[in-house]
Every structure is written in structure tokens, then in C-alpha cells.
Coordinates of C-alpha atoms in Angstrom, one line a residue:
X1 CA -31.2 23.6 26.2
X2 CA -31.0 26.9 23.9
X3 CA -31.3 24.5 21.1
X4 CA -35.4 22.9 22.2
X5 CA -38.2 24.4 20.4
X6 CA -40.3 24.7 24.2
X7 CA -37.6 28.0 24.9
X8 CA -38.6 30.9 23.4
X9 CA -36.7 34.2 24.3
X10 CA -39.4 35.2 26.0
X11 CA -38.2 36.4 29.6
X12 CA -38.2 33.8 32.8
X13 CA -39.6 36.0 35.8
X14 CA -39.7 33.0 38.4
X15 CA -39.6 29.5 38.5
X16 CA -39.8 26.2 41.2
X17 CA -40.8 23.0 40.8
X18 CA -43.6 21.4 40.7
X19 CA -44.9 18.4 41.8
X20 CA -47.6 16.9 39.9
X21 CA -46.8 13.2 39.3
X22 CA -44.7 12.7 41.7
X23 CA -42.3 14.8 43.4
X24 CA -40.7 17.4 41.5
X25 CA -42.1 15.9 38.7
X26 CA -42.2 19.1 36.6
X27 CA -40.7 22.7 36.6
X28 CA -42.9 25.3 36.4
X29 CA -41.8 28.4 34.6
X30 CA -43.8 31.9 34.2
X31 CA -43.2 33.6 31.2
X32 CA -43.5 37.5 30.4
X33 CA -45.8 39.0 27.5
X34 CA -44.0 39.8 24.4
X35 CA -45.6 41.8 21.4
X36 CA -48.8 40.4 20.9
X37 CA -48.1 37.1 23.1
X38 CA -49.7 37.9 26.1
X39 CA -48.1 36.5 29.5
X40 CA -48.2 32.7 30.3
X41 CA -47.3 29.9 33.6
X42 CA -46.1 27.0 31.8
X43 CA -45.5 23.2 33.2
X44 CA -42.7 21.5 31.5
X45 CA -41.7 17.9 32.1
X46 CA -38.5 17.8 34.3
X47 CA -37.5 14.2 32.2
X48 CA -36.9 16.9 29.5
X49 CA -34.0 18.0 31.2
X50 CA -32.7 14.4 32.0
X51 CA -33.8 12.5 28.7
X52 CA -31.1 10.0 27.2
X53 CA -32.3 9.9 24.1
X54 CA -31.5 13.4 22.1
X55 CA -34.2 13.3 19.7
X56 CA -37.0 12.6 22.2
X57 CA -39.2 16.0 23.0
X58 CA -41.9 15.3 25.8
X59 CA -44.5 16.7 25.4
X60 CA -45.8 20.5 27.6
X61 CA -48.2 19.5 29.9
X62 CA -50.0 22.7 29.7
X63 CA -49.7 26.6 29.5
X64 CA -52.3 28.6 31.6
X65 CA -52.8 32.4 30.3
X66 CA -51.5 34.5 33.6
X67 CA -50.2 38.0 32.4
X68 CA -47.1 39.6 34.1
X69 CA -46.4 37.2 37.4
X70 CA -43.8 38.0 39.6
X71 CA -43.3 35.2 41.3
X72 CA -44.5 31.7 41.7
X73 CA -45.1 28.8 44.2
X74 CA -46.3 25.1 44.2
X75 CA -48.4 23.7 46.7
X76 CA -47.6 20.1 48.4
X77 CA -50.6 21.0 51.0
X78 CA -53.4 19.6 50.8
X79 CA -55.5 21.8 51.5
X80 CA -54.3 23.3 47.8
X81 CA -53.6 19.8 46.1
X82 CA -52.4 20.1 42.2
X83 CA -52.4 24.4 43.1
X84 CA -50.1 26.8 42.0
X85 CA -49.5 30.2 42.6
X86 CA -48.5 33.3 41.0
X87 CA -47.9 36.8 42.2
X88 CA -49.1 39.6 40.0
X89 CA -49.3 43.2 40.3
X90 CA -51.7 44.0 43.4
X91 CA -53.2 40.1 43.2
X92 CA -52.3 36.9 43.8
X93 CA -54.0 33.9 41.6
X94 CA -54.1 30.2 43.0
X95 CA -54.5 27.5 39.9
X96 CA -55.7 24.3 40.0
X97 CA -53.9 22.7 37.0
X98 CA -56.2 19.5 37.0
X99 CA -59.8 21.5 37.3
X100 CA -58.7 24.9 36.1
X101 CA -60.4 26.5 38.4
X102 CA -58.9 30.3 39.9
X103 CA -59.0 31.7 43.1
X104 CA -57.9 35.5 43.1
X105 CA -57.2 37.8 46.4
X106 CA -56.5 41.5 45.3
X107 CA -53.4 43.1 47.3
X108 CA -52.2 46.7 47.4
X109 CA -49.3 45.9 46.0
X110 CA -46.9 43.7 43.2
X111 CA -46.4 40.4 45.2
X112 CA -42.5 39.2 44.9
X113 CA -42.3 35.9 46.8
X114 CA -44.2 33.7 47.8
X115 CA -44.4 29.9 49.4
X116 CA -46.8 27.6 50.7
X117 CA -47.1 26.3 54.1
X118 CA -46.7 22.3 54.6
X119 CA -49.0 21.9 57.5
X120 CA -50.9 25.1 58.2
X121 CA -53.6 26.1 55.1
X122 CA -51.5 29.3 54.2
X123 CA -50.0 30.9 51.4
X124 CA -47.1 33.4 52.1
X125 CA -46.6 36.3 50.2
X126 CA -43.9 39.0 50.1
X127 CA -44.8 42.8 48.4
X128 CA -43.2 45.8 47.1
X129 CA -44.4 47.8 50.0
X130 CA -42.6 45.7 52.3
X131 CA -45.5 43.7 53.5
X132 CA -45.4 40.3 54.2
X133 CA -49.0 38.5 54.8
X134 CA -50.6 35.3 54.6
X135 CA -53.8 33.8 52.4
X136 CA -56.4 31.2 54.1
X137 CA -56.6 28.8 51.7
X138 CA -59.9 27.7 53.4
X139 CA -61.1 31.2 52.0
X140 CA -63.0 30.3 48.8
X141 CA -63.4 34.2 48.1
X142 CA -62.2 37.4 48.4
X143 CA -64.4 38.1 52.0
X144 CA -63.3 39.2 55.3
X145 CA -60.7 37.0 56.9
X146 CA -58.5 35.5 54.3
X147 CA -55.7 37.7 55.5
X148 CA -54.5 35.5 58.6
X149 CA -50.9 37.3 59.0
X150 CA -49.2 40.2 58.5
X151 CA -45.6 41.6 58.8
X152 CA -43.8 44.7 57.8
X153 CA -40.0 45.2 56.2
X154 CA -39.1 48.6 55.0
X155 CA -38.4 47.8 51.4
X156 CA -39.4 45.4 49.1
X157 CA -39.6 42.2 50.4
X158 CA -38.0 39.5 47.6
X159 CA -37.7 36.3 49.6
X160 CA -39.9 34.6 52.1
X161 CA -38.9 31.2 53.5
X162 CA -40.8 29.2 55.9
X163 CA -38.5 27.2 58.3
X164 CA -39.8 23.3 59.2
X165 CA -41.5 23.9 62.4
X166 CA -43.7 26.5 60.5
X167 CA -43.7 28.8 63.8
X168 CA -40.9 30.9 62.2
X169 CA -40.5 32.9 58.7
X170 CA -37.4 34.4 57.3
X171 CA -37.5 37.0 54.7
X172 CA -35.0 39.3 52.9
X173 CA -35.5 42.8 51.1
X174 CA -34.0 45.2 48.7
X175 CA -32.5 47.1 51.5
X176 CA -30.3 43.7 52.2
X177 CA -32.5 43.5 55.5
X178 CA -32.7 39.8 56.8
X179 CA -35.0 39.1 59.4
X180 CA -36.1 36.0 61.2
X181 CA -39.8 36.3 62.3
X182 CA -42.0 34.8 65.4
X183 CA -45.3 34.1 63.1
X184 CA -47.4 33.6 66.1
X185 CA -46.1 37.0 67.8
X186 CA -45.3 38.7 64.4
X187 CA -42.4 40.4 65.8
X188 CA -38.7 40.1 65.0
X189 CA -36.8 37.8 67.1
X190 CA -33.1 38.1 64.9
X191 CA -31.2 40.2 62.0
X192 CA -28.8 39.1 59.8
X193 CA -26.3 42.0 59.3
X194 CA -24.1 42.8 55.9
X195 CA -26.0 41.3 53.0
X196 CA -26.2 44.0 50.9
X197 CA -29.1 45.5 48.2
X198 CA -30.1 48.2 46.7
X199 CA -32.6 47.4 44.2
X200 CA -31.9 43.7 42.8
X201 CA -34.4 40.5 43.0
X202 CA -31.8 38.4 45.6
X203 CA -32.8 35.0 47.2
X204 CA -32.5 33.5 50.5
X205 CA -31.1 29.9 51.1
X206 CA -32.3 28.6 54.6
X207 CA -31.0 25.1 56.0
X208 CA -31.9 24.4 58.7
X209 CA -30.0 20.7 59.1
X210 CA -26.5 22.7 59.1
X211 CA -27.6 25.7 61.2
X212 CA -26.9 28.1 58.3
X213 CA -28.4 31.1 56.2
X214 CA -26.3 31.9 52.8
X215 CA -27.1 35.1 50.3
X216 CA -25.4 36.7 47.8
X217 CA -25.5 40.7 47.8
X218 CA -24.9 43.0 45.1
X219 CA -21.3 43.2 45.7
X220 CA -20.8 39.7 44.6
X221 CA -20.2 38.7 47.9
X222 CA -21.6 35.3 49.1
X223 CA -22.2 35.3 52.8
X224 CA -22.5 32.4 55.6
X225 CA -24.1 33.1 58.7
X226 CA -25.2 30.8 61.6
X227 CA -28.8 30.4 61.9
X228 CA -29.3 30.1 65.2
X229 CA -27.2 33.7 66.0
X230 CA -26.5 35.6 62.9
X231 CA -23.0 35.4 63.1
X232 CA -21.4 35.9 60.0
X233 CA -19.3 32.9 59.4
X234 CA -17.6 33.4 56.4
X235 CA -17.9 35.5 53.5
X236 CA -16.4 34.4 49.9
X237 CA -15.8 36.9 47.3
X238 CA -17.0 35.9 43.4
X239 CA -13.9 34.4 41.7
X240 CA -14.7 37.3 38.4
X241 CA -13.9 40.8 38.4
X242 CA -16.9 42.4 40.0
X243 CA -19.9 43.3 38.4
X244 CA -23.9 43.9 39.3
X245 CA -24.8 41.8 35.5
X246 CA -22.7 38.8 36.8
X247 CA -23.7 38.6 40.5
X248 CA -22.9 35.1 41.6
X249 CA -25.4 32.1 41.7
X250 CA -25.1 29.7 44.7
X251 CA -26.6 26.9 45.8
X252 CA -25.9 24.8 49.2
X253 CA -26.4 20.9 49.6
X254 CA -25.6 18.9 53.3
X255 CA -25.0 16.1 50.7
X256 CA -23.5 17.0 47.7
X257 CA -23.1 14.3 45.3
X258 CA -25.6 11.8 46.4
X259 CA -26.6 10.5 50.0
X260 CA -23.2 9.9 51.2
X261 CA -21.9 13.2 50.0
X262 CA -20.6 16.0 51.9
X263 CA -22.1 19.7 52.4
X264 CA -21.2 21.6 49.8
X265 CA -21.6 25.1 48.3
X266 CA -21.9 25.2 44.2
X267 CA -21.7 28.8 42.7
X268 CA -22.2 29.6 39.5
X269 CA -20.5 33.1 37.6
X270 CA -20.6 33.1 34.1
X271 CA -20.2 30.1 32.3
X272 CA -18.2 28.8 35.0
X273 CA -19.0 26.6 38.3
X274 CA -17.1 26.1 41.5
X275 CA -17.0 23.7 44.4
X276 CA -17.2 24.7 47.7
X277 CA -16.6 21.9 50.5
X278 CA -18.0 23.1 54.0
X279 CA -16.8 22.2 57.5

């Protein structure tokens, strides 16, 4: 994709889909400022990555002017239809892409992750400081109340994940802290130990439908554990030499190839990817 005139080398800070069409209709990408381009969100087709016909370039749905976001998040509830959201430094800006119209709810601090409830009418946002809290989306302005949770980590928080029944929210940190939380007693109820970080922007794959929780630490490590006890069930070193530029890139499917696939774990290192079959 190097070679399509929509990539710049401008620098990717986060990026999810984004269903505007239908599902996953469209990625959304947010762009850092360079020089004298100032800092955008930007909705690209997905079909562009999928296109049969090489000289066919559909066409940018639209660019909306959001300096230096963090993170980002698309909304599939409805209480925040055709919304996304980006995390800034000490605010957090829900778009409608159809209206255009903003919502902004200054924090204290740069906002890492984020993710949007299904059911409830929250957003979920993870900080610097370590704070986790949640955004009423029925809160049409900054006034008292629009604050509805709040939880604490010691370091800063750069994944937030919140499991199906929406009663539960996992979230990692740069101290390679994992923690399951109770969101209606806002205490810990489990720890995941040994995923480790020191200072690096590391996700957290959640799935619920084989019981498991995978990361990658800084050491190149990827690490299985069992959901529902924290076990640590396997751990698989990266198949390079190594190294905190080439950390590994994993990805988990119960299906992998198509619905009558098996689970699966993909990792990428490099220009090279690797099968994992799970049992």
C-alpha cells in the first residue's frame, strides 16, 4: 500500500474501524501534524484495501481537522450513532461524521485508549495518570455528571477492553499491570502476572469465546493466560533475535480462515508472519 497517493509519511498514532455503511465499512486512521500540516482523523474506504482492479482509487470519505489524538474509537451505540472518538492531550472529542457536530469533555490528563460501550451510553477512556473513567454520552456538555466511572492503575493505562456482558473492564498499563475490573463495584476482582512494560504503547487481546487473554511485552514475549484465572498458559518467544524496535504483532481468531476454521494465533515480526494453531 506504500505505493497509494492517500499514505503520506505522516505518522499513524491509532487506528480501528469504522462502521459507517455497514459494518466495518471503513478504517479510521488519525494522523499526526507535520510542518505546517496541522493534525487530522481521516475515514478511508476499507474496499481500498480489497479492490480487484489495481488502477481503481476510491475515493476519502472525509478528513476532519483533530490535532495530536492519541487514540481513537468508533461508536456502534446508538446513543452515539455515525460518532467517533479521539483522545487528545487532557480532552476527549466525540465527532459526528454525518452532522459535524463536536462534543468535547476536558480531562487532566493525555487519554490513551479508549472504547465504546454496546449497550450502556458510555465511553471508556484510559489516561497517562493511570485513570480510567467513563463519559455519559447523554451529557450534551461539559456540566456536572458526565463522569459516570472511575478507576485507578499506577501507570499509564494503554488498553481498555470492555468484556460482552459490559459488567466487567479489562485494562493494561506501562507497568505491564493487567487487571480485570468489577465496573459496578470498581474494584479489582483478578491480575494477570508477567506481561511486561516499561514505557511502550502495548495492546490487550480479550476473547472471551476461548476463555483467554494474549499480550505481547517488551521482551518479545507473547503470553496466553486463562481468562477466567490468570493462569499463564503458555508463553511463546518471537522467532527474531530480540529487540524493543521489532516487538512482535499478534493477533488471535477462534476461526481462522473462514467459519469452519480453527483458533489460531497469527504474529507478525518483521516482514515475516507465522501460524499459530491453538488447542
Amino acid at each position: 500500500m506504500h505505493e497509494n497517493l492517500y499514505f503520506t509519511n505522516r505518522k499513524v498514532n491509532s487506528v480501528c474501524w469504522a462502521s459507517l455503511n455497514h459494518l466495518d465499512s471503513h478504517i479510521l486512521l488519525c494522523l499526526m501534524g507535520i510542518a505546517e500540516t496541522p493534525g487530522c482523523a481521516t475515514l478511508l474506504p476499507a474496499s481500498l484495501f480489497v479492490s480487484s482492479h489495481p488502477g481503481e482509487r476510491p475515493g476519502m470519505l472525509c478528513s476532519f481537522r483533530i490535532p495530536g489524538a492519541w487514540s481513537c474509537a468508533w461508536s456502534l451505540n446508538i446513543q452515539a450513532n455515525n460518532c467517533f472518538s479521539t483522545g487528545l492531550s487532557r480532552r476527549v472529542l466525540v465527532t459526528n461524521v454525518v452532522t459535524g457536530h463536536r462534543q468535547s469533555f476536558g480531562t487532566s490528563s493525555d487519554v490513551l485508549a479508549q472504547q465504546f460501550a454496546l449497550m450502556a451510553p458510555l465511553l471508556f477512556n484510559g489516561c497517562r495518570s493511570g485513570e480510567i473513567f467513563a463519559i455519559d454520552l447523554r451529557c450534551r456538555n461539559q456540566g456536572k455528571g458526565w463522569k459516570a466511572t472511575r478507576l485507578f492503575h499506577d501507570s499509564a493505562v494503554t488498553s481498555v477492553q470492555i468484556l460482552q456482558e459490559e459488567q466487567n473492564l479489562m485494562a493494561s498499563d506501562m507497568a505491564g499491570t493487567i487487571k480485570l475490573w468489577d465496573l459496578r463495584t470498581t474494584k479489582c476482582i483478578r491480575q494477570y502476572e508477567g506481561h511486561v512494560n516499561e514505557y511502550a504503547y502495548l495492546p490487550l487481546h480479550v476473547h472471551e469465546e476461548e476463555g483467554i487473554v494474549v499480550a505481547v511485552g517488551q521482551d518479545c514475549y507473547t503470553r496466553i493466560w486463562s481468562f477466567h484465572d490468570a493462569c499463564l498458559l503458555r508463553t511463546i518467544p518471537s522467532p527474531h533475535p530480540t529487540s524493543k524496535s521489532d516487538i512482535p504483532s499478534v493477533a488471535f481468531s477462534s476461526r481462522l480462515g473462514g467459519f469452519r476454521g480453527a483458533p489460531g494465533l497469527l504474529m507478525a515480526v518483521q516482514q515475516d508472519l507465522y501460524c499459530f494453531s491453538y488447542n
